[in-house]
Short mmCIF file of C-alpha atoms in Angstrom, two decimals:
data_model
loop_
_atom_site.label_atom_id
_atom_site.label_comp_id
_atom_site.label_asym_id
_atom_site.label_seq_id
_atom_site.Cartn_x
_atom_site.Cartn_y
_atom_site.Cartn_z
CA MET A 1 -116.44 186.05 218.45
CA THR A 2 -112.64 185.97 218.42
CA TYR A 3 -110.43 187.34 215.67
CA ALA A 4 -109.52 183.78 214.60
CA GLU A 5 -113.18 182.77 214.45
CA LEU A 6 -114.04 185.77 212.30
CA VAL A 7 -111.10 185.07 209.98
CA GLY A 8 -112.26 181.48 209.59
CA LYS A 9 -115.85 182.56 208.88
CA LEU A 10 -114.78 185.01 206.18
CA ALA A 11 -112.27 182.59 204.65
CA ALA A 12 -114.93 179.89 204.41
CA ALA A 13 -117.18 182.38 202.60
CA GLY A 14 -114.52 183.03 199.96
CA VAL A 15 -113.52 186.53 201.04
CA ASP A 16 -110.19 187.37 199.38
CA SER A 17 -108.50 188.97 202.40
CA PRO A 18 -110.13 187.48 205.52
CA GLU A 19 -107.40 188.57 207.96
CA TRP A 20 -107.47 192.19 206.77
CA ASP A 21 -111.27 192.35 206.70
CA ALA A 22 -111.61 190.74 210.14
CA ALA A 23 -109.18 193.21 211.68
CA LEU A 24 -110.94 196.23 210.19
CA LEU A 25 -114.36 195.00 211.27
CA ILE A 26 -113.26 194.37 214.86
CA GLU A 27 -111.44 197.69 215.07
CA HIS A 28 -114.45 199.57 213.69
CA PHE A 29 -117.31 197.89 215.55
CA CYS A 30 -115.53 197.17 218.83
CA GLY A 31 -113.47 200.34 219.15
CA VAL A 32 -110.11 198.65 219.52
CA THR A 33 -106.81 199.63 217.97
CA LYS A 34 -104.72 197.36 215.79
CA GLY A 35 -102.17 197.15 218.60
CA GLU A 36 -104.83 195.98 221.06
CA LEU A 37 -106.06 193.41 218.58
CA ILE A 38 -102.55 191.98 218.14
CA ALA A 39 -101.86 192.02 221.87
CA ASN A 40 -105.05 190.08 222.67
CA PRO A 41 -105.47 187.58 219.81
CA ASP A 42 -107.82 185.31 221.80
CA ARG A 43 -110.17 188.00 223.10
CA ASP A 44 -113.86 187.24 222.60
CA TYR A 45 -115.58 190.32 221.16
CA ARG A 46 -119.21 190.27 222.31
CA SER A 47 -120.84 192.76 219.97
CA GLU A 48 -124.15 192.48 218.16
CA ALA A 49 -122.95 195.06 215.64
CA LEU A 50 -119.87 192.98 214.89
CA GLU A 51 -121.94 189.80 214.57
CA SER A 52 -124.29 191.51 212.12
CA ALA A 53 -121.43 192.94 210.08
CA ALA A 54 -119.68 189.54 210.04
CA ARG A 55 -122.79 187.87 208.65
CA ALA A 56 -123.13 190.53 205.97
CA ARG A 57 -119.47 190.31 204.99
CA ALA A 58 -119.70 186.51 204.82
CA GLU A 59 -122.54 187.04 202.36
CA ARG A 60 -120.05 189.11 200.36
CA TYR A 61 -121.54 192.51 201.16
CA PRO A 62 -118.76 195.06 200.55
CA LEU A 63 -116.49 195.82 203.49
CA GLN A 64 -116.45 199.52 202.56
CA TYR A 65 -120.22 199.85 202.86
CA LEU A 66 -120.15 198.11 206.25
CA LEU A 67 -117.50 200.52 207.53
CA GLY A 68 -119.25 203.50 205.95
CA GLU A 69 -115.99 205.12 204.93
CA TRP A 70 -112.85 204.41 202.93
CA GLN A 71 -109.46 205.93 202.30
CA PHE A 72 -108.72 207.28 198.84
CA TYR A 73 -105.55 209.13 197.90
CA ARG A 74 -104.80 211.11 201.10
CA GLN A 75 -108.35 211.66 202.29
CA SER A 76 -111.15 209.74 203.98
CA PHE A 77 -114.52 209.49 202.24
CA GLU A 78 -117.99 208.45 203.27
CA VAL A 79 -119.21 205.61 201.06
CA THR A 80 -122.74 204.23 200.80
CA PRO A 81 -124.56 201.93 198.37
CA ASP A 82 -125.53 205.11 196.49
CA CYS A 83 -122.03 205.45 195.07
CA LEU A 84 -119.21 203.40 193.59
CA ILE A 85 -116.53 202.36 196.07
CA PRO A 86 -113.32 204.40 195.49
CA ARG A 87 -110.50 202.25 194.11
CA SER A 88 -106.78 202.82 194.32
CA ASP A 89 -106.19 202.61 190.56
CA THR A 90 -108.28 205.77 190.14
CA GLU A 91 -105.66 207.64 192.18
CA ILE A 92 -103.57 207.75 188.99
CA LEU A 93 -106.11 210.17 187.51
CA VAL A 94 -105.92 212.34 190.63
CA GLU A 95 -102.12 212.44 190.51
CA ARG A 96 -102.11 213.43 186.84
CA ALA A 97 -104.66 216.16 187.42
CA ILE A 98 -102.75 217.59 190.38
CA GLY A 99 -99.62 217.84 188.26
CA MET A 100 -101.18 219.03 185.00
CA LEU A 101 -103.88 221.54 185.97
CA PRO A 102 -102.77 225.14 185.34
CA PRO A 103 -102.69 227.65 188.21
CA GLY A 104 -106.15 228.77 189.26
CA ALA A 105 -107.83 226.07 187.17
CA PHE A 106 -111.54 225.34 187.12
CA PHE A 107 -112.25 221.72 186.24
CA ALA A 108 -115.25 219.42 185.79
CA ASP A 109 -115.57 215.97 187.34
CA LEU A 110 -118.17 213.99 185.40
CA CYS A 111 -119.84 210.93 186.98
CA THR A 112 -118.48 212.14 190.31
CA GLY A 113 -120.02 209.44 192.53
CA SER A 114 -118.62 209.91 196.03
CA GLY A 115 -116.74 212.98 194.82
CA CYS A 116 -113.40 211.34 195.62
CA ILE A 117 -111.66 212.48 192.42
CA ALA A 118 -112.63 216.13 192.49
CA ILE A 119 -112.27 216.51 196.25
CA SER A 120 -108.84 214.84 196.35
CA VAL A 121 -107.61 217.20 193.63
CA LEU A 122 -109.06 220.23 195.42
CA CYS A 123 -107.36 219.18 198.68
CA GLU A 124 -103.96 219.03 196.99
CA ARG A 125 -104.49 222.07 194.79
CA PRO A 126 -106.04 224.83 196.94
CA ASP A 127 -105.83 227.24 193.99
CA THR A 128 -108.43 225.28 192.00
CA THR A 129 -112.24 225.08 191.88
CA ALA A 130 -114.55 222.49 190.37
CA VAL A 131 -118.02 221.43 189.30
CA ALA A 132 -119.04 217.82 190.00
CA VAL A 133 -121.78 216.21 187.92
CA ASP A 134 -123.76 213.00 188.43
CA LEU A 135 -127.14 211.62 187.43
CA SER A 136 -127.69 210.04 190.86
CA GLU A 137 -129.20 212.26 193.54
CA GLY A 138 -128.02 209.78 196.19
CA ALA A 139 -124.42 209.93 194.97
CA LEU A 140 -124.49 213.73 194.84
CA ALA A 141 -125.69 213.85 198.45
CA VAL A 142 -122.75 211.66 199.49
CA ALA A 143 -120.34 213.83 197.46
CA GLU A 144 -121.63 217.01 199.08
CA ARG A 145 -121.08 215.52 202.54
CA ASN A 146 -117.59 214.45 201.51
CA ALA A 147 -116.79 217.98 200.38
CA VAL A 148 -117.71 219.25 203.86
CA ARG A 149 -115.84 216.35 205.48
CA ASN A 150 -112.64 217.31 203.65
CA GLY A 151 -113.03 221.10 203.82
CA THR A 152 -113.54 221.80 200.12
CA GLU A 153 -117.24 222.74 200.11
CA GLY A 154 -116.49 226.38 199.26
CA ARG A 155 -114.67 225.48 196.06
CA ILE A 156 -116.96 222.89 194.47
CA THR A 157 -120.48 223.04 193.09
CA PHE A 158 -122.68 220.05 192.30
CA ARG A 159 -125.03 219.46 189.37
CA LYS A 160 -127.50 216.65 188.70
CA ALA A 161 -127.34 215.91 184.99
CA ASP A 162 -126.95 213.26 182.32
CA LEU A 163 -123.50 214.10 181.01
CA LEU A 164 -124.43 213.00 177.48
CA ALA A 165 -127.17 215.64 177.40
CA TRP A 166 -125.70 218.26 179.73
CA THR A 167 -125.35 221.72 178.23
CA PRO A 168 -123.83 223.81 181.03
CA THR A 169 -124.65 227.49 180.86
CA ASP A 170 -124.03 228.51 184.47
CA VAL A 171 -120.41 227.42 184.89
CA PRO A 172 -117.18 228.65 183.26
CA LYS A 173 -115.44 226.71 180.53
CA PRO A 174 -113.30 224.15 182.37
CA SER A 175 -109.55 223.89 182.06
CA ALA A 176 -109.95 220.10 182.18
CA ILE A 177 -112.55 217.38 182.35
CA LEU A 178 -111.90 214.46 184.71
CA SER A 179 -114.04 211.34 184.71
CA ASN A 180 -114.19 207.73 185.79
CA PRO A 181 -117.42 206.85 183.98
CA PRO A 182 -119.36 203.56 183.89
CA TYR A 183 -117.51 201.26 181.49
CA ILE A 184 -118.65 197.67 182.10
CA ARG A 185 -120.68 196.04 179.34
CA PRO A 186 -124.08 194.62 180.43
CA ASP A 187 -123.12 191.12 179.31
CA VAL A 188 -120.11 191.13 181.66
CA LEU A 189 -121.98 192.17 184.82
CA ALA A 190 -123.03 188.62 185.72
CA ALA A 191 -119.38 187.53 185.89
CA LEU A 192 -118.33 190.23 188.36
CA SER A 193 -117.47 189.47 191.99
CA PRO A 194 -120.34 189.25 194.49
CA GLU A 195 -119.11 192.45 196.15
CA VAL A 196 -119.26 194.50 192.96
CA LYS A 197 -122.83 193.38 192.33
CA HIS A 198 -123.84 195.35 195.44
CA GLU A 199 -122.58 198.59 193.89
CA PRO A 200 -125.06 200.79 191.98
CA ARG A 201 -125.59 199.40 188.50
CA MET A 202 -125.76 202.86 186.95
CA ALA A 203 -122.18 203.42 188.14
CA LEU A 204 -121.02 200.20 186.45
CA ASP A 205 -123.02 199.74 183.23
#
């Protein structure tokens, strides 16, 4: 499969950014750099992994889940179908927290998902500590791995809890509460993009 063929396949399937997605898939599954891809635009990439990923992406399975990781703020995070895919608009919350948390702050990240919010703040503010809470055991497992991946595991603890019923007794009073909670009404879910429908419903509704 050539780059042009993959672009055409994704474009025909209605993928919003077929050129971008095709490049990332080839780079990831074929081990080539962007420079090599540009220098050899007609190269035929014979890879079963790429073929499988191309079929899945053409069926509108999220690119981020296929790659298994995604950039958020200044860090790289593991992402799986157990957690919401980090989105760039959420970086605004991270930036505000970095600038507003007092020295030595302890903060709570509710509905942590992949842990991208709390971990990004901890990376930029080494004087802070955090507790990250989620109801999903799968999401918490991803978040714990992301803490290790980004070197913050010693400054963050994880709790499985329903935030509406959580009565923390084993953590200090936080200086701040950060959260990107589920906020999509059930009646709107059917109108979402095919990609979003692959994300965990409990992180959306």
